[in-house]
Coordinates of C-alpha atoms in Angstrom, one line a residue:
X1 CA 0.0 0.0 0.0
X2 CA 0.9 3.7 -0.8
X3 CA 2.1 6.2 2.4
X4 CA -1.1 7.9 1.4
X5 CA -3.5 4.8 2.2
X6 CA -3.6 4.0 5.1
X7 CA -6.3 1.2 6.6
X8 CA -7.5 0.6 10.0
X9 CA -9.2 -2.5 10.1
X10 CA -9.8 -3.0 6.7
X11 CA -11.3 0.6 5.9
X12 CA -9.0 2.5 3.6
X13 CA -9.1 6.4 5.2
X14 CA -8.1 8.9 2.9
X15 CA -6.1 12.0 3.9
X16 CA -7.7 15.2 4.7
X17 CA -8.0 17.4 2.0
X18 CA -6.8 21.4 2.9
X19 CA -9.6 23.6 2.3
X20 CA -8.5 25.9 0.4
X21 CA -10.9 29.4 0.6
X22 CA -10.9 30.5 -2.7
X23 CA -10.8 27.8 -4.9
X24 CA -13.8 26.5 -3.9
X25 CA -16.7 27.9 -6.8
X26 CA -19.6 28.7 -4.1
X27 CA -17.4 30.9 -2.0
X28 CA -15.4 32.5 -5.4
X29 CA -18.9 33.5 -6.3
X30 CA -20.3 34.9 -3.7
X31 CA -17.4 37.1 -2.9
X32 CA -17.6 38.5 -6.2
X33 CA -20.6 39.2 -6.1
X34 CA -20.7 40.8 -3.0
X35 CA -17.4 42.9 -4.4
X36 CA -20.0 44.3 -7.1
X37 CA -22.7 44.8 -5.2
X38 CA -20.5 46.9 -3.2
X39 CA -18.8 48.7 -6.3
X40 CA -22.0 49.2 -8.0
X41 CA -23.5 50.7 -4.0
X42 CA -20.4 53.0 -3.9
X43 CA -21.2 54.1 -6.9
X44 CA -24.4 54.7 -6.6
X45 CA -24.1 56.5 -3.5
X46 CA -21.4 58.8 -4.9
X47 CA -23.4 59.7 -7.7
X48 CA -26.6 60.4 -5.6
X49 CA -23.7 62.5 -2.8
X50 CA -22.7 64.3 -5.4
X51 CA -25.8 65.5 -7.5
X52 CA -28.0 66.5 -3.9
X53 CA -24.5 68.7 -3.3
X54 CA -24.3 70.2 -6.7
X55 CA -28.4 70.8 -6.1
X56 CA -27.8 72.5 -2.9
X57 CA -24.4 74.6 -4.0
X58 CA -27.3 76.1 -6.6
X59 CA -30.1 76.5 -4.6
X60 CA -32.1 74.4 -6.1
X61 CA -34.6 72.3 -4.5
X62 CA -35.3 68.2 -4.9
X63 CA -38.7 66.8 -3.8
X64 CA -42.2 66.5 -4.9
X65 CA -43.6 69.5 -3.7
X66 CA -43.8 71.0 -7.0
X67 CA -46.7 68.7 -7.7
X68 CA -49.2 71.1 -5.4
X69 CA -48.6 74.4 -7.1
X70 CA -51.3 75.0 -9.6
X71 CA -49.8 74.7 -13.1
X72 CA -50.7 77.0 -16.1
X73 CA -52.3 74.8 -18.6
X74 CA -54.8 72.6 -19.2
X75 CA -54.6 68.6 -20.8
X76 CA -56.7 68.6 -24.2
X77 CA -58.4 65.0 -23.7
X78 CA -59.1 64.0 -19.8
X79 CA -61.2 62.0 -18.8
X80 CA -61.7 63.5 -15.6
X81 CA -62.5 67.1 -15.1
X82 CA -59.5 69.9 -14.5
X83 CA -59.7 73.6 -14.7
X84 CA -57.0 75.6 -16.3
X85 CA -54.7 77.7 -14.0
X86 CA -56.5 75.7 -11.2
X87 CA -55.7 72.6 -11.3
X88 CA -52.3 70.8 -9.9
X89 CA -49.3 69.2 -11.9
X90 CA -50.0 66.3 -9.3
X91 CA -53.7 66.3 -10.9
X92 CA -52.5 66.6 -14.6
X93 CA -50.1 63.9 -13.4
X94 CA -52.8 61.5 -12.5
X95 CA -54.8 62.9 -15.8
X96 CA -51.9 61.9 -17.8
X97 CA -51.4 58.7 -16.3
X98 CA -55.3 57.7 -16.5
X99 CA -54.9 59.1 -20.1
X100 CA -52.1 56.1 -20.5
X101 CA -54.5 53.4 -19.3
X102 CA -57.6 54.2 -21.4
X103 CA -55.8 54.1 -24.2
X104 CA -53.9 51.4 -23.2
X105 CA -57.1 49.5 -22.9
X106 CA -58.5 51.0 -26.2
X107 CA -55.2 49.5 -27.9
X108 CA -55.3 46.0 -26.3
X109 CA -58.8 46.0 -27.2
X110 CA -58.3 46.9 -30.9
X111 CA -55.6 45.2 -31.6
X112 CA -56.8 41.7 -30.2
X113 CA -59.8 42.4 -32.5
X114 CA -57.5 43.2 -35.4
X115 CA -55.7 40.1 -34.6
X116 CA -58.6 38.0 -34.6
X117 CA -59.9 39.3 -37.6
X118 CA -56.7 39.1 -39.6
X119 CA -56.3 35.5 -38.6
X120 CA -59.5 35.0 -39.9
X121 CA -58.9 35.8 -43.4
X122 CA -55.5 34.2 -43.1
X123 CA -57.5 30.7 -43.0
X124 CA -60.1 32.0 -45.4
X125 CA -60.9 30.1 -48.9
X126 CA -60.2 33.0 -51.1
X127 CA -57.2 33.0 -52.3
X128 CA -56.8 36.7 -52.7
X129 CA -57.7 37.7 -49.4
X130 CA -55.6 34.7 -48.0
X131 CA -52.6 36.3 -49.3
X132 CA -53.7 39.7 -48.7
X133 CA -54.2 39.0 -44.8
X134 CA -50.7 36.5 -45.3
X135 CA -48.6 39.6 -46.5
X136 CA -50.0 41.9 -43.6
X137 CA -49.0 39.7 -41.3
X138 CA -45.2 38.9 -42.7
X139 CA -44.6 42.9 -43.0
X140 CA -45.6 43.8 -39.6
X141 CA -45.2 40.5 -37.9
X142 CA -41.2 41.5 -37.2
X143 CA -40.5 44.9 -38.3
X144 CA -39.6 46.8 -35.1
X145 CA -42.6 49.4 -33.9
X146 CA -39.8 52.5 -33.8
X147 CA -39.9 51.8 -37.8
X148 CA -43.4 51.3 -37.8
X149 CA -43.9 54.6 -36.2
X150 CA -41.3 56.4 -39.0
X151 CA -43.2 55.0 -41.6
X152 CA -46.6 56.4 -40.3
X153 CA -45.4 59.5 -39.4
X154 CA -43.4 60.0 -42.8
X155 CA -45.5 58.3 -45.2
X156 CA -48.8 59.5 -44.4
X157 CA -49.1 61.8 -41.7
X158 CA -46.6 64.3 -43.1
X159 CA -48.6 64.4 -46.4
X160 CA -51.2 65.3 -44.8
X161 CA -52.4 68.8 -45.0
X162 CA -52.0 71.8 -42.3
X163 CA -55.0 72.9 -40.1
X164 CA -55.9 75.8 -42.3
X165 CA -56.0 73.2 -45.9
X166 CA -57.7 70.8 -44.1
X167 CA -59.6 67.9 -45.6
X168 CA -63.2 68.3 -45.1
X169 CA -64.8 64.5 -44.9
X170 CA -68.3 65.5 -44.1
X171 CA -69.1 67.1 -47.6
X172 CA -68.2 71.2 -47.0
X173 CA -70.3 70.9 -42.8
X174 CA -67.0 71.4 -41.7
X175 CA -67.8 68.6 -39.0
X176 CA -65.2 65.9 -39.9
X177 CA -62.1 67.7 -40.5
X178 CA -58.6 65.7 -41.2
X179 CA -54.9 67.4 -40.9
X180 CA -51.8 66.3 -40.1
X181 CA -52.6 67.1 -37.1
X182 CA -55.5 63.9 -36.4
X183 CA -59.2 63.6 -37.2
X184 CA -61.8 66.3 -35.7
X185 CA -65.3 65.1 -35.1
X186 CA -67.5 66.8 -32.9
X187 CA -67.3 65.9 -29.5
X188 CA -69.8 66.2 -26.2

């Protein structure tokens, strides 16, 4: 038998292996991540040190009190009421942000319908409008939306006329009226 094996009884007992602290992977990894949570927290806090001392060297102030003071304009669509030069930026805040959700809602609505009814004619006999609803869906299916959005703004909304050539779709009433700058219908 080698020096290293030595039995007792028949067992073989093998030598005891030095731990050595860094080579094991558990405790590697942990201290490295601790070292960049601590880089990235030093960092942090010098950045955040730094900019409330830069505020302060200019008198200006941080903090949320700004949304009490009564702003000077009003939001054009709102779903809840808000009076000009009355209301709040912490109100036209919460307008805004309501604003977001309804037509958040509106889009998931519309779009799920649009989906539905695209995949509809995808499946549908017709060969033309098979391929027409195909096509739709390979164009738009992975084109990014920031080129999507390019597109819509370049190729149709900038040709378009201004307010004062606008397109009058109710037949000279003046009550549909499209610009570049949206559709106008009457409104409540």
């Amino acid at each position: 038998m080698a020096d290293s094996d030595k039995s007792k009884g028949g067992v073989q007992i093998k030598p005891k292996e030095r731990f050595d602290f860094f080579h094991d992977e558990r405790v590697r990894s942990a201290f490295y991540q601790i070292l960049i949570a601590a880089a990235v927290g030093w960092f942090v806090w010098t950045l955040v040190s730094n900019t409330a001392q830069n505020l302060e060297a200019r008198g200006m102030r941080t903090g949320f009190g700004f949304l009490n003071v009564a702003a000077g304009f009003d939001s054009s669509f709102k779903l809840i009421s808000n009076e000009a030069g009355v209301g709040t930026y912490g109100r036209l805040f919460f307008i805004g942000a309501l604003n977001t959700l309804y037509i958040s809602a509106l889009a998931i609505i519309l779009s799920t319908v649009l989906g539905f009814f695209i995949g509809v004619l995808r499946l549908s006999n017709n060969w033309l409008v098979s391929k027409v609803a195909l096509a739709y869906v390979e164009i738009f299916r992975n084109t990014p939306i920031l080129i999507q959005i390019i597109f819509w703004y370049i190729g149709v909304f900038s040709l378009l006329p201004r307010v004062k050539n606008s397109i009058d779709l109710s037949g000279g009433t003046g009550v549909l009226l499209l610009n570049n700058r949206g559709l106008y219908v009457p409104w409540p």
